[in-house]
Amino acid sequence: MTVTVSATLAVNEALNDKRRQGVRVLPLGFGEAGLPVHPVMRDRLSAGNGANAYGPVAGSAALREAAAGYWERRGLPTDPGMVIAGPGSKPLLYSLLLEIGGDTAIAAPSWVSYAAQSRLVGQRPIMVPTATGQGGVPQPDLLHAAVTDAREQGRTVNAVVVTVPDNPTGTVASAETVRRLAEVARELDLVIISDEIYRDLVHLGPEGEDRVVVHSPAEYASERTVISSGLSKNLALGGWRIGVLRLPDSEIGHRLRGGLLGVASEIWSSPAAPVQEAASYAFTEPDELVDHIDRSRRLHGIVARAVTDVFTRAGATVAAPTAAFYLYPDFEPLRERLAELHGVTTGPGLTGLLLERYGMGVLPAVEFGESTDALRMRVATSLLYGESEERRYAALSARDPLALPWVRAHLTRLSEVLDSVLSESPKHASTVIPVRREVARA
């Protein structure tokens, strides 16, 4: 099969092309945490640079024990022997889908790689809609109906993927939604793959009220839930490529463990040893890293809410983001106006207009498993904090990050772009040289 570049990576490349052309860009497409590496993590990585042996396929004992402790502190007792580490959560997910086999039910919308990886392993993903504000978790009743229908057609469906908190909507499914999802999975004998890489990035509310509580499916169906996590989001270590899986201590989990280790041994042998040493320290959650994550969570929330306000003022509808650094505005209320002014009737048409005319990089809903007609888009806010390490540190420590000139400039530019798109006489457009469509995929 033909595999195209992941949409999130492609839009980042497209924006980099525009920067090289001298175009002013709004980097709202790439889901990178956009923050500097904490100094203690640099030190730990450097200290481990002499570790050059392959090591255990499942990951070092120290890393697996630290990850088990991380989950234990979140009310999920974990046997270190049921933890598997890998070079990022993506290859772990791919290996898991390969080992489970059959087709997989996936939330719509959901992170772009779930459906893509499902197809790569020869599956036909079953996309099941989520409810507004309950992103990342398929509506339980619709999941039951979709899986039952697929099985009646002779298909084998063995798993369902959920994301708590969610990418692309930045919302957190309620305890009731997750509980009902777990009940359906148990009734239909589905393995639950729960991607919880954003778990530590639930925002403080605008008035400092209590944060939304994240509930894992493992709380309700422990025997069949596999949890995926890593350090790429809470500590902004995406380039270090380290991820961990928590397998259930059950017949299902032990069966999966044997197969996963076999796959891992043939694909990556073992995760990078120096990175494992640093990750082992991170998963123990020392005070300095807890503080760093708290400050990043605060920053993500402040900027995500400010960007949400800009889209809302423009007339889009947006479920208030409560975690991570995403929002998912819907331009359906503006459909007639967009068609009248620009001939835009599809999500890719709208995001293509924003990219080509204004240098604004966002991703259309179709990339997340929805219809091309949907005028929704994923907006990632974390690259608004600044392009230099100095500016990103300033954003982390600022009492009011929205008052920083570079953050304020991005918000002003976003308001200008949306105003121009929705006005009779477009203005504020960037001078843009056309970008190859196959790269932008917008």
Short mmCIF file of C-alpha atoms in Angstrom, two decimals:
data_model
loop_
_atom_site.label_atom_id
_atom_site.label_comp_id
_atom_site.label_asym_id
_atom_site.label_seq_id
_atom_site.Cartn_x
_atom_site.Cartn_y
_atom_site.Cartn_z
CA MET A 1 0.00 0.00 0.00
CA THR A 2 1.06 3.62 -0.54
CA VAL A 3 1.90 5.40 2.70
CA THR A 4 2.00 9.20 2.74
CA VAL A 5 3.81 11.36 5.29
CA SER A 6 1.85 11.77 8.53
CA ALA A 7 -0.34 14.87 8.25
CA THR A 8 1.07 16.38 11.44
CA LEU A 9 4.63 16.07 10.18
CA ALA A 10 3.66 17.19 6.68
CA VAL A 11 2.07 20.44 7.84
CA ASN A 12 5.20 21.19 9.87
CA GLU A 13 7.33 20.70 6.76
CA ALA A 14 4.98 22.93 4.77
CA LEU A 15 5.29 25.74 7.32
CA ASN A 16 9.08 25.37 7.33
CA ASP A 17 9.00 25.76 3.54
CA LYS A 18 7.04 28.97 3.92
CA ARG A 19 9.45 30.33 6.51
CA ARG A 20 12.30 29.76 4.09
CA GLN A 21 10.31 31.72 1.50
CA GLY A 22 10.02 34.63 3.92
CA VAL A 23 6.32 34.09 4.61
CA ARG A 24 4.91 35.02 8.00
CA VAL A 25 3.42 31.83 9.43
CA LEU A 26 1.06 30.80 12.21
CA PRO A 27 2.34 27.42 13.46
CA LEU A 28 -0.84 25.75 14.67
CA GLY A 29 -0.53 22.35 13.01
CA PHE A 30 2.22 20.36 14.71
CA GLY A 31 1.53 18.62 18.04
CA GLU A 32 4.92 19.22 19.63
CA ALA A 33 5.05 20.34 23.26
CA GLY A 34 7.09 23.42 22.33
CA LEU A 35 9.06 23.69 25.59
CA PRO A 36 12.75 23.39 26.53
CA VAL A 37 14.39 20.33 28.06
CA HIS A 38 14.70 20.61 31.82
CA PRO A 39 18.41 20.89 32.82
CA VAL A 40 18.23 17.85 35.10
CA MET A 41 17.14 15.71 32.15
CA ARG A 42 20.08 16.95 30.08
CA ASP A 43 22.38 16.00 32.93
CA ARG A 44 20.84 12.54 33.28
CA LEU A 45 21.12 11.89 29.54
CA SER A 46 24.74 13.01 29.52
CA ALA A 47 25.53 10.84 32.55
CA GLY A 48 24.21 7.81 30.69
CA ASN A 49 26.24 8.35 27.54
CA GLY A 50 28.56 5.48 28.36
CA ALA A 51 25.72 2.95 28.31
CA ASN A 52 26.29 1.28 24.96
CA ALA A 53 25.05 -2.29 25.50
CA TYR A 54 21.80 -3.43 23.93
CA GLY A 55 20.07 -4.26 27.20
CA PRO A 56 16.81 -6.19 27.78
CA VAL A 57 14.23 -6.15 25.00
CA ALA A 58 11.51 -5.03 27.44
CA GLY A 59 13.64 -2.16 28.69
CA SER A 60 15.90 -1.80 31.71
CA ALA A 61 14.73 -3.01 35.10
CA ALA A 62 15.18 0.52 36.48
CA LEU A 63 12.95 2.06 33.81
CA ARG A 64 10.23 -0.57 34.17
CA GLU A 65 10.23 -0.20 37.96
CA ALA A 66 10.05 3.59 37.71
CA ALA A 67 7.17 3.42 35.22
CA ALA A 68 5.35 0.96 37.48
CA GLY A 69 5.72 3.45 40.33
CA TYR A 70 4.36 6.23 38.13
CA TRP A 71 1.15 4.26 37.51
CA GLU A 72 0.97 3.11 41.13
CA ARG A 73 0.79 6.75 42.24
CA ARG A 74 -2.20 7.16 39.92
CA GLY A 75 -4.13 4.34 41.55
CA LEU A 76 -3.10 1.66 39.04
CA PRO A 77 -0.97 -1.02 40.77
CA THR A 78 1.55 -2.28 38.23
CA ASP A 79 3.94 -5.22 38.10
CA PRO A 80 7.24 -3.99 36.56
CA GLY A 81 7.33 -7.29 34.71
CA MET A 82 4.22 -6.17 32.79
CA VAL A 83 5.87 -2.99 31.55
CA ILE A 84 7.49 -2.81 28.10
CA ALA A 85 9.56 0.16 26.94
CA GLY A 86 10.24 1.07 23.34
CA PRO A 87 11.65 3.86 21.14
CA GLY A 88 8.53 6.01 21.38
CA SER A 89 4.86 5.18 21.78
CA LYS A 90 4.34 4.95 18.00
CA PRO A 91 6.32 1.73 17.44
CA LEU A 92 4.82 0.28 20.62
CA LEU A 93 1.33 0.98 19.30
CA TYR A 94 2.16 -0.50 15.91
CA SER A 95 3.55 -3.65 17.51
CA LEU A 96 0.48 -3.93 19.72
CA LEU A 97 -1.91 -3.70 16.76
CA LEU A 98 0.18 -6.28 14.93
CA GLU A 99 0.11 -8.67 17.87
CA ILE A 100 -3.59 -8.29 18.69
CA GLY A 101 -4.64 -8.83 15.07
CA GLY A 102 -8.11 -8.42 13.58
CA ASP A 103 -9.69 -5.03 13.01
CA THR A 104 -9.72 -2.18 15.51
CA ALA A 105 -12.42 0.31 16.50
CA ILE A 106 -11.09 3.87 16.70
CA ALA A 107 -12.62 7.11 17.93
CA ALA A 108 -13.57 9.72 15.31
CA PRO A 109 -11.95 12.16 15.55
CA SER A 110 -8.68 10.73 16.86
CA TRP A 111 -4.92 11.09 16.43
CA VAL A 112 -3.91 10.56 12.81
CA SER A 113 -1.61 7.58 13.40
CA TYR A 114 -4.16 5.17 14.87
CA ALA A 115 -6.03 4.58 11.63
CA ALA A 116 -2.86 4.82 9.53
CA GLN A 117 -1.09 2.17 11.59
CA SER A 118 -4.19 0.01 11.57
CA ARG A 119 -4.10 0.02 7.77
CA LEU A 120 -0.36 -0.63 7.75
CA VAL A 121 -0.86 -3.90 9.63
CA GLY A 122 -3.58 -4.93 7.17
CA GLN A 123 -6.63 -3.91 9.17
CA ARG A 124 -9.74 -1.99 8.19
CA PRO A 125 -10.26 0.48 11.01
CA ILE A 126 -13.81 1.04 12.25
CA MET A 127 -14.29 4.74 12.99
CA VAL A 128 -16.81 5.42 15.76
CA PRO A 129 -17.91 9.00 16.56
CA THR A 130 -17.26 10.62 19.92
CA ALA A 131 -19.66 12.92 21.77
CA THR A 132 -18.94 16.64 22.06
CA GLY A 133 -16.68 17.28 25.04
CA GLN A 134 -15.96 13.54 25.38
CA GLY A 135 -13.08 13.39 22.93
CA GLY A 136 -10.94 10.32 22.53
CA VAL A 137 -13.55 7.77 23.61
CA PRO A 138 -16.03 6.32 21.09
CA GLN A 139 -19.66 6.68 22.13
CA PRO A 140 -20.25 3.33 23.89
CA ASP A 141 -23.62 2.60 22.29
CA LEU A 142 -22.28 3.38 18.83
CA LEU A 143 -19.20 1.25 19.53
CA HIS A 144 -21.40 -1.70 20.45
CA ALA A 145 -23.47 -1.29 17.29
CA ALA A 146 -20.46 -0.82 14.99
CA VAL A 147 -18.55 -3.83 16.30
CA THR A 148 -21.64 -6.04 16.29
CA ASP A 149 -22.44 -5.02 12.71
CA ALA A 150 -18.87 -5.65 11.56
CA ARG A 151 -18.85 -9.11 13.13
CA GLU A 152 -22.17 -9.95 11.50
CA GLN A 153 -20.45 -9.16 8.19
CA GLY A 154 -17.79 -11.74 9.01
CA ARG A 155 -15.07 -9.35 10.19
CA THR A 156 -12.88 -10.05 13.21
CA VAL A 157 -12.74 -7.09 15.60
CA ASN A 158 -10.42 -7.49 18.56
CA ALA A 159 -9.62 -4.05 19.98
CA VAL A 160 -10.69 -0.48 20.56
CA VAL A 161 -8.34 2.52 20.86
CA VAL A 162 -9.12 5.40 23.22
CA THR A 163 -7.19 8.55 24.15
CA VAL A 164 -7.52 10.14 27.59
CA PRO A 165 -6.99 13.10 27.54
CA ASP A 166 -7.67 13.56 23.87
CA ASN A 167 -5.78 14.65 20.80
CA PRO A 168 -7.25 16.37 18.70
CA THR A 169 -9.97 17.98 20.85
CA GLY A 170 -8.08 18.73 24.08
CA THR A 171 -11.02 17.37 26.10
CA VAL A 172 -11.24 14.64 28.75
CA ALA A 173 -13.94 11.97 28.66
CA SER A 174 -16.03 11.71 31.81
CA ALA A 175 -15.83 8.82 34.26
CA GLU A 176 -19.28 7.65 33.13
CA THR A 177 -18.28 7.57 29.46
CA VAL A 178 -15.09 5.64 30.22
CA ARG A 179 -16.95 3.23 32.51
CA ARG A 180 -19.58 2.49 29.86
CA LEU A 181 -16.83 2.03 27.25
CA ALA A 182 -15.18 -0.51 29.53
CA GLU A 183 -18.46 -2.40 29.98
CA VAL A 184 -18.96 -2.64 26.20
CA ALA A 185 -15.37 -3.81 25.71
CA ARG A 186 -15.86 -6.55 28.31
CA GLU A 187 -19.19 -7.62 26.79
CA LEU A 188 -17.69 -7.79 23.29
CA ASP A 189 -14.33 -9.17 24.44
CA LEU A 190 -12.29 -6.26 23.08
CA VAL A 191 -8.79 -5.32 24.19
CA ILE A 192 -8.76 -1.64 25.18
CA ILE A 193 -5.69 0.31 24.07
CA SER A 194 -5.67 3.47 26.18
CA ASP A 195 -3.26 6.17 25.03
CA GLU A 196 -2.65 8.30 28.13
CA ILE A 197 0.39 10.28 27.03
CA TYR A 198 -1.38 13.57 27.86
CA ARG A 199 -2.52 12.44 31.31
CA ASP A 200 -0.28 14.88 33.20
CA LEU A 201 -1.34 17.91 31.15
CA VAL A 202 -4.81 18.61 32.49
CA HIS A 203 -5.21 22.38 32.85
CA LEU A 204 -5.96 24.46 35.85
CA GLY A 205 -9.22 26.28 35.25
CA PRO A 206 -9.27 30.03 34.50
CA GLU A 207 -10.13 30.80 38.14
CA GLY A 208 -7.81 28.16 39.57
CA GLU A 209 -10.64 25.68 40.22
CA ASP A 210 -9.94 21.97 40.48
CA ARG A 211 -8.75 20.26 37.34
CA VAL A 212 -10.77 17.71 35.45
CA VAL A 213 -10.00 14.20 36.72
CA VAL A 214 -8.61 11.70 34.22
CA HIS A 215 -10.14 8.24 34.45
CA SER A 216 -8.37 5.36 32.76
CA PRO A 217 -10.32 2.40 31.35
CA ALA A 218 -7.96 0.30 33.49
CA GLU A 219 -10.00 1.45 36.51
CA TYR A 220 -13.06 -0.33 35.13
CA ALA A 221 -11.68 -3.17 32.97
CA SER A 222 -8.23 -3.83 34.37
CA GLU A 223 -7.96 -7.30 32.85
CA ARG A 224 -8.16 -6.05 29.24
CA THR A 225 -6.68 -2.53 29.22
CA VAL A 226 -3.23 -1.75 27.83
CA ILE A 227 -1.98 1.76 28.66
CA SER A 228 0.47 3.65 26.48
CA SER A 229 2.49 6.61 27.72
CA GLY A 230 5.81 8.40 27.38
CA LEU A 231 7.69 11.64 28.00
CA SER A 232 7.21 13.46 24.70
CA LYS A 233 4.32 15.62 25.93
CA ASN A 234 4.63 16.24 29.68
CA LEU A 235 8.41 16.83 29.47
CA ALA A 236 8.59 17.85 25.78
CA LEU A 237 11.01 15.04 24.94
CA GLY A 238 9.53 13.96 21.61
CA GLY A 239 12.92 13.81 19.94
CA TRP A 240 14.31 11.45 22.57
CA ARG A 241 11.92 8.68 21.45
CA ILE A 242 10.96 6.75 24.57
CA GLY A 243 7.60 5.19 25.35
CA VAL A 244 6.17 2.64 27.77
CA LEU A 245 3.29 0.16 27.77
CA ARG A 246 1.49 -1.08 30.88
CA LEU A 247 0.04 -4.51 30.18
CA PRO A 248 -2.72 -5.99 32.34
CA ASP A 249 -1.67 -8.69 34.79
CA SER A 250 -4.12 -11.16 33.27
CA GLU A 251 -4.28 -13.93 30.71
CA ILE A 252 -4.71 -11.29 28.01
CA GLY A 253 -1.74 -9.28 29.23
CA HIS A 254 0.64 -12.22 29.56
CA ARG A 255 -0.28 -13.45 26.08
CA LEU A 256 0.33 -10.02 24.59
CA ARG A 257 3.62 -9.62 26.44
CA GLY A 258 5.18 -12.68 24.85
CA GLY A 259 4.19 -11.64 21.37
CA LEU A 260 5.24 -8.00 21.84
CA LEU A 261 8.70 -8.98 23.04
CA GLY A 262 9.10 -11.16 19.98
CA VAL A 263 8.12 -8.30 17.68
CA ALA A 264 10.33 -5.83 19.55
CA SER A 265 13.33 -8.15 19.40
CA GLU A 266 13.11 -8.20 15.61
CA ILE A 267 12.42 -4.49 15.07
CA TRP A 268 14.29 -2.34 17.63
CA SER A 269 16.13 -4.85 19.86
CA SER A 270 15.98 -2.49 22.85
CA PRO A 271 15.38 1.21 23.52
CA ALA A 272 18.38 3.57 23.49
CA ALA A 273 20.24 2.94 26.75
CA PRO A 274 21.18 6.57 27.65
CA VAL A 275 17.58 7.68 27.08
CA GLN A 276 16.34 4.84 29.28
CA GLU A 277 18.60 6.01 32.10
CA ALA A 278 17.21 9.53 31.87
CA ALA A 279 13.63 8.27 31.57
CA SER A 280 14.10 6.09 34.66
CA TYR A 281 14.77 9.24 36.65
CA ALA A 282 11.86 11.15 35.08
CA PHE A 283 9.30 8.46 35.93
CA THR A 284 10.24 8.67 39.63
CA GLU A 285 8.77 12.20 39.45
CA PRO A 286 11.31 14.23 41.43
CA ASP A 287 10.13 17.59 42.73
CA GLU A 288 11.94 19.66 40.13
CA LEU A 289 10.24 17.81 37.26
CA VAL A 290 6.83 17.90 38.94
CA ASP A 291 7.20 21.68 39.21
CA HIS A 292 8.29 21.91 35.56
CA ILE A 293 5.22 19.94 34.44
CA ASP A 294 2.94 22.04 36.64
CA ARG A 295 4.24 25.22 35.03
CA SER A 296 3.89 23.75 31.54
CA ARG A 297 0.34 22.63 32.29
CA ARG A 298 -0.52 26.15 33.40
CA LEU A 299 1.01 27.65 30.24
CA HIS A 300 -0.77 25.19 27.95
CA GLY A 301 -4.11 26.02 29.56
CA ILE A 302 -3.73 29.80 29.43
CA VAL A 303 -2.72 29.87 25.76
CA ALA A 304 -5.22 27.22 24.65
CA ARG A 305 -8.06 29.16 26.28
CA ALA A 306 -6.91 32.42 24.67
CA VAL A 307 -6.81 30.80 21.22
CA THR A 308 -10.23 29.26 21.86
CA ASP A 309 -11.59 32.74 22.61
CA VAL A 310 -10.28 34.03 19.27
CA PHE A 311 -12.04 31.27 17.32
CA THR A 312 -15.23 31.72 19.34
CA ARG A 313 -15.31 35.46 18.66
CA ALA A 314 -14.92 34.71 14.96
CA GLY A 315 -18.11 32.60 15.06
CA ALA A 316 -16.74 29.05 15.27
CA THR A 317 -18.02 26.66 17.93
CA VAL A 318 -15.39 25.09 20.20
CA ALA A 319 -15.67 22.58 23.05
CA ALA A 320 -13.60 24.17 25.82
CA PRO A 321 -10.20 22.44 25.98
CA THR A 322 -9.30 21.09 29.41
CA ALA A 323 -6.04 19.27 28.71
CA ALA A 324 -2.98 19.18 26.48
CA PHE A 325 -2.48 21.96 23.90
CA TYR A 326 -5.20 21.36 21.34
CA LEU A 327 -8.62 22.64 20.42
CA TYR A 328 -11.01 21.57 17.68
CA PRO A 329 -13.03 24.50 16.33
CA ASP A 330 -15.99 23.89 14.06
CA PHE A 331 -16.81 26.40 11.31
CA GLU A 332 -20.19 24.84 10.50
CA PRO A 333 -22.05 28.00 11.67
CA LEU A 334 -20.04 29.89 9.03
CA ARG A 335 -20.52 27.41 6.19
CA GLU A 336 -22.68 29.65 4.01
CA ARG A 337 -20.36 32.60 4.44
CA LEU A 338 -17.26 30.58 3.54
CA ALA A 339 -18.98 29.19 0.46
CA GLU A 340 -20.13 32.64 -0.62
CA LEU A 341 -16.78 34.40 -0.08
CA HIS A 342 -14.32 31.68 -1.11
CA GLY A 343 -16.22 28.78 -2.62
CA VAL A 344 -15.07 26.70 0.36
CA THR A 345 -17.34 23.76 1.21
CA THR A 346 -14.95 21.20 2.71
CA GLY A 347 -12.52 20.97 5.59
CA PRO A 348 -9.47 20.50 3.34
CA GLY A 349 -10.64 23.46 1.28
CA LEU A 350 -10.77 25.66 4.36
CA THR A 351 -7.42 24.60 5.81
CA GLY A 352 -5.86 24.84 2.35
CA LEU A 353 -7.09 28.43 2.06
CA LEU A 354 -5.64 29.27 5.47
CA LEU A 355 -2.28 27.75 4.58
CA GLU A 356 -1.90 29.09 1.05
CA ARG A 357 -3.21 32.61 1.56
CA TYR A 358 -2.27 33.30 5.17
CA GLY A 359 0.52 30.89 6.12
CA MET A 360 -1.66 29.42 8.87
CA GLY A 361 -1.02 25.72 9.43
CA VAL A 362 -3.89 23.67 10.87
CA LEU A 363 -5.19 20.19 10.06
CA PRO A 364 -8.66 19.37 8.68
CA ALA A 365 -11.01 16.93 10.41
CA VAL A 366 -10.65 14.41 7.60
CA GLU A 367 -7.11 13.67 8.82
CA PHE A 368 -8.62 12.57 12.14
CA GLY A 369 -11.14 10.16 10.69
CA GLU A 370 -14.04 12.48 9.90
CA SER A 371 -15.79 13.38 6.65
CA THR A 372 -14.20 15.79 4.17
CA ASP A 373 -17.40 17.86 4.49
CA ALA A 374 -16.70 18.58 8.16
CA LEU A 375 -15.48 22.15 8.64
CA ARG A 376 -13.63 21.23 11.81
CA MET A 377 -9.90 21.48 12.29
CA ARG A 378 -7.30 20.64 14.88
CA VAL A 379 -5.42 23.60 16.26
CA ALA A 380 -2.21 23.00 18.24
CA THR A 381 -1.17 25.98 20.37
CA SER A 382 2.17 24.85 21.81
CA LEU A 383 4.43 26.37 19.14
CA LEU A 384 3.20 29.86 20.01
CA TYR A 385 5.47 30.04 23.08
CA GLY A 386 8.50 31.19 21.11
CA GLU A 387 11.06 29.82 18.67
CA SER A 388 14.10 30.22 20.95
CA GLU A 389 14.84 28.43 24.21
CA GLU A 390 15.10 31.80 25.94
CA ARG A 391 11.58 32.78 24.89
CA ARG A 392 10.15 29.42 25.84
CA TYR A 393 11.65 29.66 29.32
CA ALA A 394 10.20 33.15 29.58
CA ALA A 395 6.76 31.81 28.65
CA LEU A 396 7.05 29.07 31.28
CA SER A 397 7.89 31.52 34.04
CA ALA A 398 5.67 34.46 33.01
CA ARG A 399 2.89 35.48 35.36
CA ASP A 400 0.90 36.44 32.27
CA PRO A 401 2.29 34.67 29.20
CA LEU A 402 -0.32 36.38 27.01
CA ALA A 403 1.43 39.69 27.67
CA LEU A 404 4.69 38.47 26.12
CA PRO A 405 5.17 40.32 22.81
CA TRP A 406 5.68 37.21 20.68
CA VAL A 407 2.69 35.37 22.15
CA ARG A 408 0.52 38.47 21.83
CA ALA A 409 1.68 38.91 18.22
CA HIS A 410 0.55 35.37 17.35
CA LEU A 411 -2.87 35.94 18.91
CA THR A 412 -3.24 39.25 17.07
CA ARG A 413 -2.25 37.60 13.81
CA LEU A 414 -4.79 34.84 14.34
CA SER A 415 -7.53 37.41 14.90
CA GLU A 416 -6.46 39.22 11.73
CA VAL A 417 -6.51 36.04 9.66
CA LEU A 418 -9.95 34.92 10.83
CA ASP A 419 -11.31 38.43 10.37
CA SER A 420 -9.92 38.52 6.84
CA VAL A 421 -11.25 35.08 5.91
CA LEU A 422 -14.73 36.03 7.03
CA SER A 423 -14.80 39.59 5.68
CA GLU A 424 -16.05 40.76 2.29
CA SER A 425 -12.63 42.14 1.32
CA PRO A 426 -9.82 39.78 2.36
CA LYS A 427 -6.89 41.59 3.95
CA HIS A 428 -3.81 40.83 6.03
CA ALA A 429 -2.85 37.99 3.67
CA SER A 430 0.74 36.87 3.52
CA THR A 431 2.72 36.91 0.32
CA VAL A 432 2.71 33.22 -0.39
CA ILE A 433 4.39 31.07 -3.00
CA PRO A 434 2.25 27.96 -3.65
CA VAL A 435 3.29 24.90 -1.66
CA ARG A 436 3.14 21.39 -3.10
CA ARG A 437 -0.24 19.90 -2.22
CA GLU A 438 1.20 16.45 -1.53
CA VAL A 439 3.34 17.92 1.21
CA ALA A 440 0.72 20.12 2.84
CA ARG A 441 -2.08 17.55 2.56
CA ALA A 442 -4.46 20.35 3.38
#
